[in-house]
Amino acid sequence: MRRALTAAIVMAFAAGTGSAYAQDAYTKAAKAQFDMIKVNLSKTATKVPEEAYAFKPTPEVRSLGEIIGHVADANFAICAAAAGEKPPQSGFEKGKKSKADLSKGLNDSIAYCDKVIAGLDDAKGAATVQFFGSAMPKLSVFNFNIQHCNEHYGNLVTYMRLKNIVPPSSEPTK
């Protein structure tokens, strides 16, 4: 019943809008939001020099590289949950240290999330999966991932500023 109601609401909203998003409005919006944050994350992993990957502002927090690894692990885990699958990769935060390994892991996780969202539309996105012990629509799980990526990009921005690196989101547009 809950899934049918959620699907009905999604479909009613999508049918009632007159914008380019009318067809699969929620899925297209989620994809657009992920497209924005994934660019900043990927550019960060590329832009930050190798020696900054070990940087920690205080001993109690993750290093910059560990945050990138954490985001890679989380992308795989959360997007796999949205797909109803097991994560295809893991172990970046605790198991990888080099810029090359962490950048590749992050970019692979982004490609995996892109694949998951490409397989969704608003009707499929309204189907529920188990996430943190409760049934959630797949698109809600995907949106949780977007929020998580933005949260940790905020951490990375602070780290970059402390190292006098201009974050990708603050670079002048061309």
XYZ file of N, CA, C and O in Angstrom:
696
model
N 0.826 -1.193 0.000
C 0.000 0.000 0.000
C 0.874 1.263 0.000
O 0.640 2.169 -0.764
N 1.860 1.284 0.887
C 2.737 2.447 0.988
C 3.485 2.684 -0.315
O 3.603 3.819 -0.781
N 3.981 1.614 -0.917
C 4.716 1.743 -2.171
C 3.789 2.233 -3.281
O 4.158 3.093 -4.071
N 2.571 1.731 -3.323
C 1.618 2.158 -4.339
C 1.260 3.625 -4.162
O 1.157 4.379 -5.141
N 1.094 4.064 -2.923
C 0.785 5.463 -2.653
C 1.947 6.358 -3.057
O 1.753 7.392 -3.697
N 3.166 5.952 -2.718
C 4.341 6.732 -3.095
C 4.444 6.833 -4.613
O 4.691 7.910 -5.154
N 4.248 5.737 -5.301
C 4.306 5.742 -6.769
C 3.220 6.639 -7.349
O 3.472 7.382 -8.305
N 2.041 6.604 -6.770
C 0.946 7.439 -7.255
C 1.259 8.918 -7.075
O 0.991 9.737 -7.962
N 1.843 9.269 -5.957
C 2.205 10.672 -5.707
C 3.272 11.121 -6.695
O 3.190 12.202 -7.276
N 4.295 10.288 -6.885
C 5.361 10.621 -7.824
C 4.790 10.808 -9.225
O 5.099 11.786 -9.907
N 3.960 9.903 -9.650
C 3.409 9.974 -11.005
C 2.475 11.173 -11.169
O 2.481 11.837 -12.201
N 1.688 11.474 -10.136
C 0.785 12.624 -10.205
C 1.571 13.920 -10.319
O 1.237 14.806 -11.100
N 2.634 14.038 -9.535
C 3.464 15.239 -9.607
C 4.104 15.360 -10.979
O 4.083 16.419 -11.594
N 4.682 14.282 -11.462
C 5.374 14.317 -12.749
C 4.417 14.660 -13.883
O 4.752 15.413 -14.782
N 3.203 14.134 -13.831
C 2.225 14.402 -14.877
C 1.718 15.836 -14.812
O 1.343 16.415 -15.831
N 1.737 16.443 -13.647
C 1.166 17.769 -13.473
C 2.126 18.912 -13.742
O 1.717 20.058 -13.765
N 3.378 18.652 -13.958
C 4.323 19.743 -14.199
C 4.444 20.007 -15.685
O 4.332 19.111 -16.506
N 4.694 21.236 -16.028
C 4.798 21.601 -17.432
C 6.231 21.809 -17.877
O 6.473 22.239 -18.988
N 7.175 21.518 -17.039
C 8.575 21.768 -17.369
C 9.180 20.598 -18.139
O 8.547 19.576 -18.356
N 10.436 20.775 -18.485
C 11.180 19.707 -19.154
C 11.342 18.503 -18.238
O 11.637 17.411 -18.699
N 11.156 18.710 -16.953
C 11.287 17.621 -15.991
C 9.994 16.814 -15.847
O 9.948 15.891 -15.060
N 8.951 17.142 -16.576
C 7.656 16.494 -16.383
C 7.762 14.972 -16.409
O 7.202 14.300 -15.559
N 8.468 14.444 -17.371
C 8.663 13.004 -17.438
C 9.817 12.642 -16.517
O 10.926 13.095 -16.728
N 9.552 11.855 -15.483
C 10.572 11.408 -14.524
C 11.251 12.584 -13.816
O 12.476 12.632 -13.668
N 10.436 13.518 -13.347
C 10.927 14.752 -12.716
C 11.863 14.478 -11.545
O 12.911 15.116 -11.417
N 11.515 13.554 -10.680
C 12.323 13.308 -9.490
C 13.663 12.666 -9.844
O 14.699 13.026 -9.284
N 13.634 11.746 -10.776
C 14.869 11.071 -11.184
C 15.805 12.054 -11.881
O 17.015 12.063 -11.611
N 15.267 12.880 -12.751
C 16.094 13.863 -13.451
C 16.680 14.878 -12.470
O 17.846 15.276 -12.613
N 15.902 15.278 -11.476
C 16.408 16.221 -10.477
C 17.526 15.583 -9.655
O 18.562 16.219 -9.397
N 17.346 14.338 -9.249
C 18.389 13.644 -8.479
C 19.653 13.489 -9.319
O 20.763 13.725 -8.823
N 19.495 13.131 -10.575
C 20.658 12.984 -11.455
C 21.383 14.318 -11.599
O 22.619 14.369 -11.521
N 20.648 15.399 -11.782
C 21.273 16.723 -11.933
C 22.030 17.116 -10.667
O 23.139 17.662 -10.747
N 21.469 16.820 -9.503
C 22.147 17.143 -8.249
C 23.411 16.301 -8.080
O 24.447 16.805 -7.639
N 23.323 15.028 -8.420
C 24.506 14.177 -8.319
C 25.576 14.631 -9.311
O 26.765 14.634 -8.991
N 25.148 15.029 -10.505
C 26.104 15.506 -11.505
C 26.904 16.700 -10.987
O 28.106 16.820 -11.278
N 26.270 17.578 -10.214
C 26.992 18.741 -9.674
C 28.036 18.327 -8.639
O 29.189 18.751 -8.714
N 27.645 17.499 -7.688
C 28.577 17.163 -6.607
C 29.672 16.220 -7.085
O 30.811 16.319 -6.651
N 29.364 15.333 -8.013
C 30.398 14.388 -8.458
C 31.537 15.109 -9.160
O 32.688 14.713 -9.042
N 31.242 16.195 -9.861
C 32.288 16.966 -10.531
C 33.223 17.580 -9.489
O 34.452 17.502 -9.612
N 32.649 18.181 -8.448
C 33.485 18.785 -7.404
C 34.326 17.742 -6.679
O 35.494 17.983 -6.373
N 33.748 16.591 -6.402
C 34.505 15.540 -5.718
C 35.644 15.017 -6.589
O 36.780 14.879 -6.134
N 35.345 14.732 -7.837
C 36.361 14.200 -8.750
C 37.481 15.216 -8.982
O 38.669 14.864 -8.966
N 37.113 16.475 -9.164
C 38.127 17.519 -9.346
C 38.982 17.672 -8.091
O 40.186 17.923 -8.188
N 38.372 17.529 -6.926
C 39.129 17.612 -5.675
C 40.170 16.508 -5.622
O 41.339 16.758 -5.316
N 39.752 15.289 -5.911
C 40.677 14.152 -5.855
C 41.843 14.354 -6.809
O 42.979 13.973 -6.501
N 41.595 14.969 -7.942
C 42.643 15.230 -8.930
C 43.518 16.410 -8.532
O 44.743 16.354 -8.644
N 42.902 17.462 -8.046
C 43.591 18.725 -7.779
C 44.529 18.675 -6.576
O 45.610 19.268 -6.604
N 44.119 17.992 -5.528
C 44.902 17.975 -4.296
C 46.183 17.173 -4.524
O 46.145 16.056 -5.033
N 47.340 17.726 -4.144
C 48.596 16.988 -4.336
C 48.681 15.762 -3.420
O 48.061 15.711 -2.367
N 49.465 14.815 -3.860
C 49.634 13.545 -3.125
C 49.933 13.770 -1.646
O 49.344 13.125 -0.787
N 50.848 14.690 -1.339
C 51.252 14.881 0.067
C 50.112 15.402 0.942
O 50.119 15.186 2.151
N 49.114 16.042 0.358
C 47.985 16.549 1.142
C 46.982 15.450 1.491
O 46.131 15.653 2.354
N 47.083 14.312 0.865
C 46.148 13.217 1.151
C 46.274 12.731 2.595
O 45.318 12.218 3.162
N 47.419 12.903 3.204
C 47.629 12.482 4.602
C 47.275 13.582 5.601
O 47.286 13.340 6.808
N 46.910 14.760 5.113
C 46.653 15.904 5.983
C 45.422 15.692 6.867
O 44.367 15.289 6.393
N 45.601 15.979 8.157
C 44.530 15.987 9.151
C 44.624 17.309 9.908
O 45.675 17.605 10.473
N 43.551 18.080 9.966
C 43.606 19.326 10.734
C 43.851 19.078 12.227
O 44.502 19.873 12.888
N 43.328 17.985 12.741
C 43.570 17.560 14.125
C 43.720 16.042 14.112
O 43.211 15.364 13.203
N 44.376 15.472 15.103
C 44.607 14.019 15.105
C 43.328 13.177 15.168
O 43.329 12.029 14.744
N 42.252 13.746 15.663
C 41.020 12.975 15.887
C 40.176 12.762 14.633
O 39.241 11.966 14.654
N 40.460 13.476 13.572
C 39.590 13.419 12.390
C 40.237 12.610 11.266
O 41.423 12.297 11.303
N 39.436 12.288 10.265
C 39.950 11.590 9.095
C 40.922 12.486 8.336
O 40.766 13.701 8.299
N 41.851 11.839 7.663
C 42.721 12.585 6.749
C 41.920 12.926 5.496
O 40.848 12.361 5.244
N 42.463 13.846 4.696
C 41.809 14.199 3.447
C 41.622 12.957 2.584
O 40.542 12.726 2.037
N 42.646 12.138 2.492
C 42.544 10.899 1.710
C 41.517 9.933 2.274
O 40.799 9.271 1.517
N 41.437 9.855 3.600
C 40.439 8.972 4.211
C 39.022 9.452 3.912
O 38.106 8.632 3.723
N 38.822 10.767 3.834
C 37.490 11.277 3.459
C 37.167 10.868 2.034
O 36.052 10.405 1.744
N 38.122 11.008 1.134
C 37.887 10.596 -0.256
C 37.583 9.096 -0.299
O 36.652 8.664 -0.988
N 38.329 8.305 0.453
C 38.058 6.867 0.515
C 36.707 6.565 1.133
O 35.983 5.664 0.675
N 36.340 7.317 2.151
C 35.033 7.146 2.794
C 33.904 7.433 1.805
O 32.923 6.686 1.737
N 34.047 8.495 1.036
C 33.020 8.826 0.041
C 32.932 7.720 -1.011
O 31.833 7.320 -1.404
N 34.073 7.204 -1.443
C 34.061 6.099 -2.415
C 33.333 4.889 -1.832
O 32.442 4.319 -2.481
N 33.691 4.502 -0.610
C 33.020 3.363 0.039
C 31.529 3.610 0.176
O 30.711 2.722 -0.099
N 31.168 4.807 0.601
C 29.754 5.129 0.801
C 28.997 5.160 -0.516
O 27.862 4.670 -0.593
N 29.596 5.725 -1.557
C 28.930 5.718 -2.867
C 28.598 4.292 -3.287
O 27.481 4.009 -3.727
N 29.595 3.407 -3.179
C 29.341 2.018 -3.555
C 28.243 1.407 -2.686
O 27.338 0.740 -3.195
N 28.304 1.623 -1.385
C 27.342 0.998 -0.472
C 25.938 1.576 -0.637
O 24.952 0.826 -0.713
N 25.826 2.889 -0.689
C 24.504 3.518 -0.749
C 23.862 3.309 -2.110
O 22.679 2.976 -2.202
N 24.625 3.485 -3.175
C 24.053 3.269 -4.509
C 23.703 1.802 -4.731
O 22.716 1.489 -5.398
N 24.489 0.889 -4.138
C 24.136 -0.533 -4.210
C 22.824 -0.782 -3.478
O 21.982 -1.554 -3.959
N 22.626 -0.138 -2.347
C 21.348 -0.282 -1.624
C 20.200 0.221 -2.489
O 19.136 -0.413 -2.551
N 20.402 1.351 -3.166
C 19.354 1.891 -4.043
C 19.054 0.940 -5.195
O 17.916 0.868 -5.667
N 20.055 0.205 -5.620
C 19.874 -0.754 -6.717
C 19.378 -2.108 -6.224
O 19.027 -2.974 -7.035
N 19.372 -2.308 -4.903
C 19.004 -3.611 -4.360
C 20.100 -4.645 -4.578
O 19.824 -5.826 -4.725
N 21.351 -4.172 -4.592
C 22.501 -5.043 -4.847
C 23.472 -4.997 -3.672
O 23.320 -4.194 -2.758
N 24.489 -5.824 -3.755
C 25.607 -5.754 -2.807
C 26.651 -4.813 -3.401
O 26.827 -4.761 -4.623
N 27.364 -4.065 -2.567
C 28.386 -3.158 -3.107
C 29.439 -3.920 -3.909
O 29.970 -4.922 -3.442
N 29.767 -3.445 -5.116
C 30.754 -4.145 -5.936
C 32.192 -3.947 -5.458
O 33.056 -4.752 -5.804
N 32.457 -2.900 -4.687
C 33.804 -2.633 -4.167
C 33.682 -2.007 -2.782
O 32.649 -1.435 -2.447
N 34.760 -2.091 -2.011
C 34.824 -1.450 -0.695
C 36.279 -1.430 -0.237
O 37.164 -1.910 -0.939
N 36.501 -0.860 0.941
C 37.824 -0.893 1.543
C 38.733 0.263 1.203
O 39.934 0.202 1.465
N 38.200 1.339 0.658
C 39.051 2.462 0.261
C 39.494 3.304 1.453
O 40.646 3.688 1.543
N 38.572 3.617 2.349
C 38.916 4.482 3.477
C 40.012 3.882 4.341
O 40.960 4.559 4.728
N 39.901 2.612 4.649
C 40.852 1.970 5.562
C 42.001 1.270 4.829
O 43.062 1.061 5.400
N 41.784 0.924 3.557
C 42.763 0.080 2.880
C 43.630 0.749 1.834
O 44.568 0.136 1.339
N 43.325 1.988 1.471
C 44.092 2.659 0.411
C 44.667 3.963 0.945
O 44.029 4.660 1.732
N 45.853 4.318 0.488
C 46.520 5.543 0.949
C 46.928 6.465 -0.198
O 46.990 7.669 -0.029
N 47.235 5.893 -1.355
C 47.786 6.709 -2.436
C 46.703 7.516 -3.146
O 45.540 7.106 -3.228
N 47.116 8.641 -3.674
C 46.216 9.476 -4.463
C 45.653 8.684 -5.649
O 44.456 8.756 -5.925
N 46.496 7.929 -6.317
C 46.058 7.162 -7.491
C 44.961 6.169 -7.117
O 43.924 6.093 -7.796
N 45.165 5.409 -6.046
C 44.168 4.414 -5.633
C 42.869 5.063 -5.170
O 41.771 4.598 -5.509
N 43.001 6.132 -4.395
C 41.802 6.784 -3.859
C 41.035 7.529 -4.946
O 39.799 7.487 -4.985
N 41.748 8.197 -5.854
C 41.085 8.881 -6.967
C 40.359 7.885 -7.858
O 39.217 8.119 -8.266
N 41.016 6.783 -8.143
C 40.380 5.754 -8.975
C 39.161 5.177 -8.268
O 38.098 5.010 -8.883
N 39.289 4.880 -6.986
C 38.143 4.360 -6.238
C 36.979 5.320 -6.229
O 35.823 4.923 -6.433
N 37.269 6.609 -6.021
C 36.202 7.610 -6.039
C 35.545 7.659 -7.414
O 34.318 7.625 -7.526
N 36.346 7.729 -8.467
C 35.776 7.811 -9.823
C 35.026 6.546 -10.203
O 33.991 6.617 -10.868
N 35.509 5.394 -9.779
C 34.773 4.142 -10.024
C 33.434 4.153 -9.290
O 32.419 3.693 -9.816
N 33.430 4.691 -8.062
C 32.178 4.739 -7.291
C 31.185 5.703 -7.934
O 29.980 5.443 -7.945
N 31.685 6.793 -8.470
C 30.819 7.746 -9.170
C 30.227 7.087 -10.416
O 29.022 7.214 -10.682
N 31.042 6.367 -11.161
C 30.547 5.669 -12.356
C 29.485 4.635 -11.974
O 28.478 4.476 -12.685
N 29.693 3.950 -10.859
C 28.699 2.977 -10.399
C 27.390 3.681 -10.050
O 26.314 3.228 -10.463
N 27.457 4.791 -9.332
C 26.230 5.528 -8.992
C 25.543 6.053 -10.251
O 24.305 6.037 -10.345
N 26.328 6.506 -11.229
C 25.750 6.943 -12.512
C 24.979 5.796 -13.167
O 23.897 6.002 -13.717
N 25.544 4.599 -13.103
C 24.885 3.425 -13.682
C 23.572 3.129 -12.956
O 22.548 2.839 -13.588
N 23.601 3.251 -11.645
C 22.385 2.981 -10.859
C 21.296 3.983 -11.209
O 20.161 3.597 -11.488
N 21.622 5.271 -11.221
C 20.592 6.282 -11.506
C 20.112 6.179 -12.951
O 18.941 6.428 -13.235
N 20.985 5.766 -13.860
C 20.568 5.598 -15.258
C 19.520 4.498 -15.403
O 18.712 4.526 -16.332
N 19.520 3.544 -14.485
C 18.549 2.461 -14.527
C 17.226 2.779 -13.843
O 16.335 1.935 -13.781
N 17.103 3.995 -13.315
C 15.879 4.376 -12.617
C 15.059 5.369 -13.424
O 15.585 6.091 -14.254
N 13.780 5.360 -13.155
C 12.866 6.415 -13.553
C 11.989 6.652 -12.323
O 12.206 6.027 -11.286
N 11.028 7.549 -12.410
C 10.253 7.852 -11.204
C 9.474 6.647 -10.677
O 9.375 6.455 -9.465
N 8.954 5.822 -11.566
C 8.195 4.646 -11.101
C 9.131 3.635 -10.428
O 8.833 3.146 -9.333
N 10.263 3.340 -11.064
C 11.218 2.403 -10.460
C 11.823 2.997 -9.186
O 12.107 2.283 -8.229
N 12.033 4.297 -9.176
C 12.598 4.976 -8.019
C 11.676 5.005 -6.823
O 12.115 5.200 -5.694
N 10.389 4.816 -7.052
C 9.419 4.780 -5.950
C 9.374 3.411 -5.276
O 8.865 3.289 -4.162
N 9.926 2.395 -5.936
C 9.973 1.054 -5.331
C 10.877 1.112 -4.101
O 11.884 1.810 -4.090
N 10.509 0.384 -3.075
C 11.270 0.458 -1.831
C 12.331 -0.629 -1.741
O 12.203 -1.704 -2.315
N 13.386 -0.271 -1.003
C 14.471 -1.185 -0.653
C 14.753 -0.989 0.830
O 14.371 0.017 1.415
N 15.430 -1.937 1.423
C 15.816 -1.801 2.824
C 17.035 -0.900 2.935
O 18.024 -1.097 2.234
N 16.945 0.085 3.809
C 18.051 1.018 4.016
C 18.025 1.462 5.464
O 17.027 2.004 5.931
N 19.113 1.212 6.166
C 19.208 1.520 7.589
C 18.009 0.961 8.363
O 17.434 1.631 9.217
N 17.616 -0.253 8.025
C 16.596 -0.958 8.784
C 15.162 -0.618 8.470
O 14.251 -1.078 9.178
N 14.923 0.170 7.437
C 13.526 0.445 7.075
C 13.383 0.498 5.558
O 14.360 0.649 4.835
N 12.153 0.367 5.121
C 11.869 0.422 3.693
C 11.871 1.881 3.241
O 11.192 2.724 3.828
N 12.655 2.158 2.209
C 12.748 3.508 1.655
C 12.649 3.433 0.139
O 13.177 2.497 -0.465
N 12.046 4.447 -0.494
C 12.072 4.480 -1.955
C 13.508 4.583 -2.459
O 14.350 5.252 -1.856
N 13.779 3.921 -3.571
C 15.130 3.923 -4.134
C 15.657 5.338 -4.368
O 16.821 5.619 -4.104
N 14.796 6.234 -4.841
C 15.250 7.600 -5.075
C 15.571 8.324 -3.774
O 16.453 9.187 -3.740
N 14.903 7.987 -2.687
C 15.248 8.573 -1.390
C 16.626 8.111 -0.948
O 17.406 8.894 -0.390
N 16.935 6.863 -1.208
C 18.259 6.341 -0.873
C 19.309 7.067 -1.719
O 20.352 7.489 -1.209
N 19.035 7.223 -2.995
C 19.972 7.931 -3.873
C 20.146 9.379 -3.410
O 21.259 9.903 -3.392
N 19.048 10.026 -3.016
C 19.149 11.399 -2.510
C 19.936 11.464 -1.213
O 20.656 12.442 -0.969
N 19.840 10.446 -0.373
C 20.668 10.378 0.830
C 22.142 10.390 0.435
O 22.967 11.056 1.067
N 22.486 9.668 -0.622
C 23.869 9.638 -1.081
C 24.330 11.031 -1.527
O 25.453 11.436 -1.223
N 23.474 11.755 -2.214
C 23.812 13.112 -2.647
C 24.090 13.986 -1.425
O 25.079 14.739 -1.401
N 23.251 13.888 -0.411
C 23.458 14.666 0.813
C 24.781 14.286 1.478
O 25.528 15.150 1.941
N 25.057 12.998 1.510
C 26.294 12.511 2.114
C 27.508 13.045 1.344
O 28.495 13.486 1.945
N 27.443 13.014 0.026
C 28.546 13.545 -0.795
C 28.751 15.032 -0.518
O 29.896 15.491 -0.378
N 27.668 15.795 -0.449
C 27.776 17.223 -0.171
C 28.351 17.481 1.214
O 29.164 18.399 1.394
N 27.937 16.688 2.190
C 28.462 16.832 3.546
C 29.982 16.697 3.554
O 30.705 17.528 4.118
N 30.479 15.665 2.907
C 31.916 15.426 2.934
C 32.683 16.321 1.968
O 33.862 16.613 2.209
N 32.039 16.804 0.926
C 32.708 17.814 0.111
C 32.946 19.062 0.963
O 34.001 19.697 0.873
N 32.006 19.388 1.837
C 32.200 20.502 2.761
C 33.425 20.304 3.638
O 34.196 21.245 3.878
N 33.630 19.067 4.126
C 34.853 18.776 4.882
C 36.084 19.004 4.010
O 37.067 19.621 4.459
N 36.042 18.501 2.798
C 37.181 18.622 1.893
C 37.496 20.083 1.569
O 38.668 20.463 1.459
N 36.453 20.911 1.433
C 36.659 22.336 1.178
C 37.457 22.953 2.326
O 38.424 23.692 2.105
N 37.080 22.628 3.550
C 37.796 23.157 4.710
C 39.257 22.713 4.686
O 40.168 23.517 4.902
N 39.494 21.438 4.419
C 40.866 20.926 4.364
C 41.664 21.645 3.277
O 42.815 22.014 3.489
N 41.041 21.815 2.099
C 41.747 22.493 1.008
C 42.074 23.929 1.392
O 43.188 24.400 1.148
N 41.133 24.622 2.001
C 41.381 26.004 2.411
C 42.536 26.073 3.412
O 43.368 26.975 3.343
N 42.595 25.113 4.325
C 43.694 25.082 5.291
C 45.049 24.843 4.613
O 46.088 25.234 5.153
N 45.026 24.216 3.458
C 46.255 23.956 2.694
C 46.453 24.988 1.563
O 47.277 24.790 0.684
N 45.673 26.072 1.601
C 45.750 27.138 0.587
C 45.477 26.642 -0.833
O 46.109 27.091 -1.796
N 44.537 25.721 -0.940
C 44.107 25.204 -2.241
C 42.692 25.731 -2.485
O 41.824 25.611 -1.618
N 42.464 26.316 -3.643
C 41.126 26.813 -3.984
C 40.257 25.613 -4.360
O 40.600 24.858 -5.286
N 39.137 25.404 -3.658
C 38.259 24.274 -3.981
C 37.667 24.409 -5.391
O 37.457 25.537 -5.866
N 37.387 23.301 -6.040
C 36.813 23.363 -7.388
C 35.539 24.210 -7.488
O 35.350 24.918 -8.480
N 34.715 24.165 -6.460
C 33.469 24.925 -6.503
C 33.692 26.439 -6.375
O 32.777 27.218 -6.635
N 34.892 26.855 -6.002
C 35.222 28.280 -5.875
C 36.084 28.790 -7.024
O 36.421 29.973 -7.061
N 36.447 27.908 -7.932
C 37.260 28.335 -9.070
C 36.426 29.229 -9.991
O 35.215 29.005 -10.128
N 37.065 30.197 -10.616
C 36.320 31.050 -11.555
C 35.787 30.227 -12.721
O 36.456 29.289 -13.171
N 34.594 30.542 -13.161
C 34.032 29.839 -14.320
C 34.609 30.443 -15.594
O 34.957 31.619 -15.640
N 34.712 29.645 -16.580
C 35.321 30.090 -17.847
C 34.277 30.412 -18.860
O 33.223 30.013 -18.907
